[in-house]
CSV table of C-alpha atoms and ligand atoms in Angstrom, one decimal:
chain,number,residue,atom,x,y,z
A,243,MET,CA,31.3,-9.0,9.7
A,244,PRO,CA,29.7,-10.5,6.6
A,245,LEU,CA,27.5,-13.5,7.5
A,246,ILE,CA,29.0,-16.1,5.3
A,247,ASP,CA,32.5,-14.7,4.8
A,248,GLY,CA,35.0,-17.0,3.1
A,249,LYS,CA,32.4,-19.6,2.1
A,250,THR,CA,32.4,-21.0,-1.4
A,251,GLY,CA,29.2,-21.9,-3.2
A,252,ILE,CA,27.8,-23.1,-6.5
A,253,VAL,CA,24.5,-21.8,-8.0
A,254,PHE,CA,22.5,-23.8,-10.4
A,255,GLY,CA,19.6,-22.0,-12.2
A,256,VAL,CA,20.4,-18.5,-13.1
A,257,ALA,CA,18.8,-17.8,-16.5
A,258,ASN,CA,18.5,-14.0,-16.2
A,259,LYS,CA,18.2,-11.2,-13.7
A,260,ARG,CA,14.7,-12.2,-12.7
A,261,SER,CA,15.7,-15.7,-11.7
A,262,ILE,CA,15.2,-16.7,-8.1
A,263,ALA,CA,18.8,-18.1,-8.2
A,264,TRP,CA,20.1,-14.6,-9.0
A,265,ALA,CA,18.3,-13.1,-6.0
A,266,ILE,CA,19.9,-15.7,-3.7
A,267,ALA,CA,23.3,-15.5,-5.3
A,268,GLN,CA,23.3,-11.8,-4.8
A,269,ALA,CA,22.6,-12.2,-1.1
A,270,TRP,CA,25.2,-14.9,-0.8
A,271,ALA,CA,27.9,-12.8,-2.6
A,272,ARG,CA,27.0,-9.6,-0.7
A,273,GLU,CA,27.6,-11.5,2.6
A,274,GLY,CA,31.1,-12.7,1.6
A,275,ALA,CA,30.6,-16.0,-0.4
A,276,LYS,CA,32.7,-16.8,-3.4
A,277,LEU,CA,30.4,-18.3,-6.0
A,278,ALA,CA,30.5,-20.4,-9.2
A,279,PHE,CA,27.6,-20.5,-11.6
A,280,THR,CA,26.3,-23.0,-14.1
A,281,TYR,CA,24.2,-22.4,-17.3
A,282,GLN,CA,22.3,-24.9,-19.4
A,283,GLY,CA,23.3,-24.6,-23.1
A,284,GLU,CA,25.1,-21.9,-25.1
A,285,ARG,CA,21.8,-19.9,-25.3
A,286,LEU,CA,22.1,-18.7,-21.7
A,287,LYS,CA,25.9,-18.5,-21.4
A,288,GLU,CA,26.1,-14.8,-22.3
A,289,ASN,CA,23.3,-13.9,-19.8
A,290,VAL,CA,24.9,-15.8,-16.9
A,291,ALA,CA,28.4,-14.5,-17.8
A,292,GLU,CA,27.2,-10.9,-17.8
A,293,LEU,CA,25.4,-11.3,-14.4
A,294,ALA,CA,28.1,-13.4,-12.7
A,295,GLY,CA,30.8,-11.0,-14.1
A,296,THR,CA,29.5,-8.4,-11.7
A,297,PHE,CA,31.3,-10.4,-9.0
A,298,GLY,CA,34.6,-10.2,-10.8
A,299,THR,CA,35.9,-11.3,-14.2
A,300,ASP,CA,37.4,-14.4,-12.8
A,301,THR,CA,34.0,-15.8,-11.6
A,302,LEU,CA,33.8,-19.5,-12.5
A,303,ILE,CA,31.0,-20.2,-15.0
A,304,LEU,CA,30.4,-23.7,-16.2
A,305,PRO,CA,28.0,-25.5,-18.5
A,306,CYS,CA,25.7,-28.0,-16.8
A,307,ASP,CA,22.6,-29.7,-18.1
A,308,VAL,CA,21.6,-31.5,-14.9
A,309,THR,CA,20.2,-34.5,-16.9
A,310,ARG,CA,23.8,-35.3,-18.0
A,311,ASP,CA,25.9,-37.1,-15.4
A,312,GLU,CA,29.2,-36.3,-17.3
A,313,GLU,CA,28.4,-32.6,-17.1
A,314,ILE,CA,27.7,-32.8,-13.4
A,315,ALA,CA,31.0,-34.6,-12.9
A,316,ALA,CA,32.9,-32.1,-14.9
A,317,VAL,CA,31.4,-29.2,-12.9
A,318,PHE,CA,32.5,-30.6,-9.5
A,319,LYS,CA,35.9,-31.5,-10.8
A,320,THR,CA,36.5,-27.9,-11.9
A,321,VAL,CA,35.0,-26.6,-8.6
A,322,GLU,CA,37.4,-28.8,-6.6
A,323,GLU,CA,40.4,-27.6,-8.6
A,324,ARG,CA,39.4,-24.0,-8.3
A,325,PHE,CA,37.9,-23.8,-4.7
A,326,GLY,CA,39.3,-26.9,-3.0
A,327,LYS,CA,36.3,-27.2,-0.8
A,328,LEU,CA,32.6,-26.2,-1.1
A,329,ASN,CA,30.2,-24.9,1.5
A,330,LEU,CA,27.0,-23.9,-0.3
A,331,LEU,CA,24.9,-25.3,-3.2
A,332,LEU,CA,21.7,-23.7,-4.6
A,333,HIS,CA,19.4,-25.9,-6.7
A,334,SER,CA,17.0,-23.5,-8.5
A,335,ILE,CA,16.0,-25.7,-11.4
A,336,ALA,CA,12.8,-27.0,-12.8
A,337,PHE,CA,11.3,-28.0,-16.1
A,338,ALA,CA,8.3,-29.8,-17.5
A,339,PRO,CA,7.1,-29.8,-21.1
A,340,LYS,CA,4.7,-26.9,-21.7
A,341,ASP,CA,1.8,-29.1,-22.6
A,342,ALA,CA,2.0,-30.8,-19.2
A,343,LEU,CA,1.5,-27.4,-17.5
A,344,GLU,CA,-1.9,-26.8,-19.0
A,345,GLY,CA,-5.0,-28.9,-19.2
A,346,GLU,CA,-5.6,-31.9,-17.0
A,347,PHE,CA,-3.0,-33.8,-14.9
A,348,VAL,CA,-4.6,-37.0,-15.8
A,349,ASN,CA,-3.3,-36.6,-19.4
A,350,THR,CA,0.3,-36.3,-18.3
A,351,SER,CA,2.4,-38.5,-20.7
A,352,ARG,CA,4.9,-40.9,-19.5
A,353,GLU,CA,7.7,-38.9,-21.1
A,354,ALA,CA,6.5,-35.5,-19.6
A,355,PHE,CA,6.4,-37.2,-16.2
A,356,ARG,CA,9.9,-38.6,-16.6
A,357,VAL,CA,11.4,-35.4,-17.8
A,358,ALA,CA,9.8,-33.3,-15.1
A,359,HIS,CA,11.1,-35.6,-12.4
A,360,ASP,CA,14.5,-36.0,-13.9
A,361,VAL,CA,15.2,-32.3,-14.2
A,362,SER,CA,13.3,-31.0,-11.2
A,363,ALA,CA,13.8,-33.6,-8.5
A,364,TYR,CA,16.4,-36.3,-9.3
A,365,SER,CA,18.9,-33.6,-10.2
A,366,LEU,CA,19.0,-32.6,-6.5
A,367,VAL,CA,20.1,-36.1,-5.5
A,368,ALA,CA,22.8,-36.1,-8.3
A,369,LEU,CA,24.1,-32.7,-7.3
A,370,ALA,CA,24.1,-33.4,-3.6
A,371,ARG,CA,26.0,-36.7,-4.2
A,372,ALA,CA,28.6,-34.9,-6.3
A,373,ALA,CA,28.9,-31.9,-3.9
A,374,ALA,CA,29.1,-33.9,-0.6
A,375,PRO,CA,32.8,-35.0,-0.9
A,376,LEU,CA,33.8,-31.3,-1.4
A,377,MET,CA,31.8,-30.2,1.7
A,378,THR,CA,34.5,-31.2,4.1
A,379,ASP,CA,33.7,-28.5,6.6
A,380,GLY,CA,30.0,-29.3,6.4
A,381,GLY,CA,27.6,-27.4,4.1
A,382,SER,CA,24.2,-26.1,3.2
A,383,ILE,CA,22.2,-27.2,0.2
A,384,VAL,CA,19.1,-25.2,-0.6
A,385,ALA,CA,16.5,-26.2,-3.2
A,386,MET,CA,13.4,-24.2,-4.5
A,387,SER,CA,10.0,-25.7,-4.1
A,388,TYR,CA,6.3,-24.6,-4.4
A,389,TYR,CA,3.1,-25.3,-2.5
A,390,GLY,CA,1.8,-27.3,-5.5
A,391,ALA,CA,3.9,-30.1,-3.9
A,392,GLU,CA,1.2,-30.6,-1.2
A,393,LYS,CA,-2.0,-29.2,-2.5
A,394,VAL,CA,-3.6,-29.1,-5.9
A,395,VAL,CA,-2.8,-25.9,-7.8
A,396,PRO,CA,-4.7,-25.9,-11.1
A,397,HIS,CA,-2.3,-26.1,-14.1
A,398,TYR,CA,0.8,-26.8,-11.9
A,399,ASN,CA,0.1,-30.5,-12.6
A,400,VAL,CA,3.1,-32.8,-13.0
A,401,MET,CA,5.4,-30.0,-11.6
A,402,GLY,CA,3.5,-30.3,-8.3
A,403,VAL,CA,4.2,-34.1,-8.2
A,404,ALA,CA,7.9,-33.4,-9.0
A,405,LYS,CA,8.1,-30.8,-6.2
A,406,ALA,CA,6.7,-33.4,-3.8
A,407,ALA,CA,9.5,-35.7,-4.9
A,408,LEU,CA,12.0,-32.8,-4.4
A,409,GLU,CA,10.7,-32.1,-0.9
A,410,ALA,CA,10.8,-35.8,0.1
A,411,SER,CA,14.3,-36.1,-1.5
A,412,THR,CA,15.4,-33.1,0.7
A,413,ARG,CA,14.4,-35.1,3.8
A,414,TYR,CA,16.2,-38.3,2.8
A,415,LEU,CA,19.3,-36.3,1.8
A,416,ALA,CA,19.2,-34.4,5.1
A,417,TYR,CA,19.2,-37.8,6.9
A,418,ASP,CA,22.1,-39.2,4.8
A,419,LEU,CA,24.3,-36.2,4.8
A,420,GLY,CA,23.5,-35.0,8.4
A,421,PRO,CA,26.5,-36.9,9.9
A,422,LYS,CA,28.8,-34.9,7.5
A,423,LYS,CA,27.3,-31.7,8.9
A,424,ILE,CA,25.7,-31.0,5.5
A,425,ARG,CA,22.2,-29.5,5.8
A,426,VAL,CA,19.6,-29.8,3.1
A,427,ASN,CA,16.5,-27.6,3.0
A,428,CYS,CA,13.8,-26.3,0.6
A,429,ILE,CA,12.4,-22.8,0.3
A,430,SER,CA,8.8,-23.0,-0.8
A,431,ALA,CA,8.3,-19.7,-2.6
A,432,GLY,CA,5.1,-17.8,-3.4
A,433,PRO,CA,4.7,-17.0,-7.1
A,434,VAL,CA,7.4,-14.8,-8.6
A,435,ASN,CA,7.3,-13.5,-12.2
A,436,THR,CA,10.2,-15.4,-13.8
A,437,LEU,CA,10.8,-17.2,-17.1
A,438,ALA,CA,9.8,-20.6,-15.7
A,439,ALA,CA,6.7,-19.1,-14.0
A,440,ARG,CA,5.4,-17.7,-17.2
A,441,GLY,CA,5.3,-21.2,-18.6
A,442,ILE,CA,2.5,-22.1,-16.2
A,443,ALA,CA,-1.0,-21.5,-17.6
A,444,GLY,CA,-2.9,-18.9,-15.5
A,445,PHE,CA,0.3,-17.5,-13.7
A,446,THR,CA,-1.0,-13.9,-13.7
A,447,GLU,CA,-4.2,-15.2,-11.9
A,448,MET,CA,-2.0,-16.9,-9.3
A,449,LEU,CA,-0.3,-13.6,-8.5
A,450,LYS,CA,-3.7,-11.9,-8.0
A,451,HIS,CA,-5.0,-14.8,-5.9
A,452,TYR,CA,-2.0,-14.6,-3.5
A,453,GLU,CA,-2.4,-10.9,-3.2
A,454,ALA,CA,-6.1,-11.3,-2.3
A,455,HIS,CA,-5.8,-14.3,0.0
A,456,ALA,CA,-2.4,-14.5,1.7
A,457,PRO,CA,-2.4,-13.1,5.2
A,458,LEU,CA,0.1,-10.4,4.3
A,459,LYS,CA,-2.1,-9.4,1.3
A,460,ARG,CA,0.8,-9.1,-1.1
A,461,ASN,CA,3.1,-11.1,-3.3
A,462,ILE,CA,6.7,-11.8,-2.2
A,463,LEU,CA,9.8,-10.0,-3.4
A,464,PRO,CA,12.8,-11.8,-4.9
A,465,GLU,CA,15.1,-10.1,-2.3
A,466,GLU,CA,13.0,-11.8,0.4
A,467,LEU,CA,14.0,-15.1,-1.1
A,468,GLY,CA,17.6,-13.9,-1.1
A,469,ALA,CA,17.4,-13.1,2.6
A,470,THR,CA,15.9,-16.6,3.4
A,471,GLY,CA,18.5,-18.3,1.2
A,472,LEU,CA,21.2,-16.4,3.1
A,473,PHE,CA,19.7,-17.4,6.5
A,474,LEU,CA,19.7,-21.1,5.4
A,475,ALA,CA,23.4,-20.7,4.3
A,476,SER,CA,24.4,-19.1,7.6
A,477,ASP,CA,25.2,-20.4,11.0
A,478,GLY,CA,21.9,-19.0,12.2
A,479,ALA,CA,20.3,-22.1,10.5
A,480,ALA,CA,23.0,-24.5,11.9
A,481,ALA,CA,20.4,-26.8,13.5
A,482,ILE,CA,17.9,-26.7,10.6
A,483,THR,CA,17.8,-29.5,8.1
A,484,GLY,CA,15.3,-31.4,6.1
A,485,GLN,CA,12.8,-28.6,6.3
A,486,VAL,CA,10.5,-26.7,3.9
A,487,VAL,CA,10.6,-23.0,4.7
A,488,TYR,CA,7.7,-21.0,3.4
A,489,VAL,CA,8.4,-17.6,1.9
A,490,ASP,CA,4.8,-17.0,0.6
A,491,SER,CA,3.3,-14.1,2.5
A,492,GLY,CA,1.7,-16.8,4.8
A,493,TYR,CA,-0.4,-18.3,2.1
A,494,GLN,CA,0.4,-21.9,3.2
A,495,ILE,CA,-1.4,-21.6,6.5
A,496,MET,CA,-4.8,-20.8,4.9
A,497,GLY,CA,-7.6,-23.3,4.8
A,498,MET,CA,-10.0,-21.1,2.9
B,129,NAP,P1,14.0,-19.4,-14.1
B,129,NAP,O1,14.7,-18.1,-14.0
B,129,NAP,O2,13.4,-19.8,-15.4
B,129,NAP,O3,15.0,-20.6,-13.6
B,129,NAP,C1,14.8,-21.9,-13.9
B,129,NAP,C2,16.2,-22.5,-14.2
B,129,NAP,O4,16.1,-23.9,-14.4
B,129,NAP,C3,16.7,-21.9,-15.5
B,129,NAP,O5,18.0,-21.4,-15.3
B,129,NAP,C4,16.7,-23.1,-16.4
B,129,NAP,O6,17.6,-23.0,-17.5
B,129,NAP,C5,17.1,-24.2,-15.5
B,129,NAP,N1,16.9,-25.5,-16.0
B,129,NAP,C6,15.9,-26.1,-16.6
B,129,NAP,N2,16.2,-27.3,-17.1
B,129,NAP,C7,17.5,-27.5,-16.8
B,129,NAP,C8,18.4,-28.5,-17.0
B,129,NAP,N3,18.1,-29.7,-17.7
B,129,NAP,N4,19.7,-28.4,-16.6
B,129,NAP,C9,20.1,-27.3,-16.0
B,129,NAP,N5,19.3,-26.2,-15.7
B,129,NAP,C10,18.0,-26.3,-16.2
B,129,NAP,O7,12.8,-19.5,-13.1
B,129,NAP,P2,12.7,-19.5,-11.5
B,129,NAP,O8,11.2,-19.1,-11.2
B,129,NAP,O9,13.7,-18.6,-10.9
B,129,NAP,O10,12.9,-21.0,-11.1
B,129,NAP,C11,13.8,-21.4,-10.1
B,129,NAP,C12,13.3,-22.4,-9.2
B,129,NAP,O11,12.3,-21.8,-8.3
B,129,NAP,C13,12.6,-23.6,-9.8
B,129,NAP,O12,12.8,-24.8,-9.1
B,129,NAP,C14,11.1,-23.2,-9.7
B,129,NAP,O13,10.2,-24.3,-9.7
B,129,NAP,C15,11.2,-22.6,-8.3
B,129,NAP,N6,10.0,-21.8,-7.9
B,129,NAP,C16,9.6,-20.8,-8.7
B,129,NAP,C17,8.5,-20.0,-8.3
B,129,NAP,C18,8.0,-18.9,-9.1
B,129,NAP,O14,6.9,-18.5,-9.0
B,129,NAP,N7,8.9,-18.3,-10.0
B,129,NAP,C19,7.8,-20.3,-7.1
B,129,NAP,C20,8.3,-21.4,-6.3
B,129,NAP,C21,9.3,-22.2,-6.8
B,129,NAP,P3,16.9,-22.9,-19.0
B,129,NAP,O15,16.3,-21.5,-19.0
B,129,NAP,O16,18.0,-23.1,-19.9
B,129,NAP,O17,15.9,-24.0,-19.1
């Protein structure tokens, strides 16, 4: 029997077929979940519609810029009308102005700091708050993080600080929503060649570094993120909440 048969979910952060969100969405759909997708701005609508359309022409696709409260409210209103209840939510969204992802962190502007935290961390709080009333049978919320949250990764800069806020938010949300049987976890992924990743100066070097230094001596595959996303969505993870799960070929355990 499929692992998450009959569950409903919403996926934030598919930009194209390389997106981590797409890898997790495919795993969720394959194991029986009915999914809705969001896109930011008309620019990406066609991409998302084409990908999501592979799950059926009636797949729900909605606009959502996560910095806009009215768009978040509209998304969850439509999801409630269409699905009734919600079991799964994937937060796979991050953004920082490009000039903040090169050079020195000390030069991060107030505005770049604000935008990075609004889009990449606060959005999880806003989405969890809107989703919780629909998760009447409990639920699983999964967000994507990176090791730059806890150690200095050159060029990752303000995004590392925003990921630290995301991971801390995960723990506080897990505490608040636990009594409603809603679990909130992060997957901390090793580098994957996506649109967002290519915005980080020196990203190709990062891939080489992981291959050389991670215990498994290789980079991760998107489908491995799909498998972990599926695990966190399933009853196999029923007692796991507030955690950061590393899918990074073991890189995080290394001291040198
Ligand atoms: P991606 O395909 O570019 O996905 C990033 C998504 O965030 C895009 O769909 C993007 O839409 C969306 N987004 C940005 N600002 C938004 C806003 N204001 N409202 C709504 N959506 C917005 O890149 P990805 O690598 O899969 O990133 C997904 C997540 O994984 C991110 O949280 C990232 O930090 C995390 N992660 C990535 C890696 C990696 O190496 N790739 C490693 C660890 C963690 P637009 O394209 O329209 O901006």
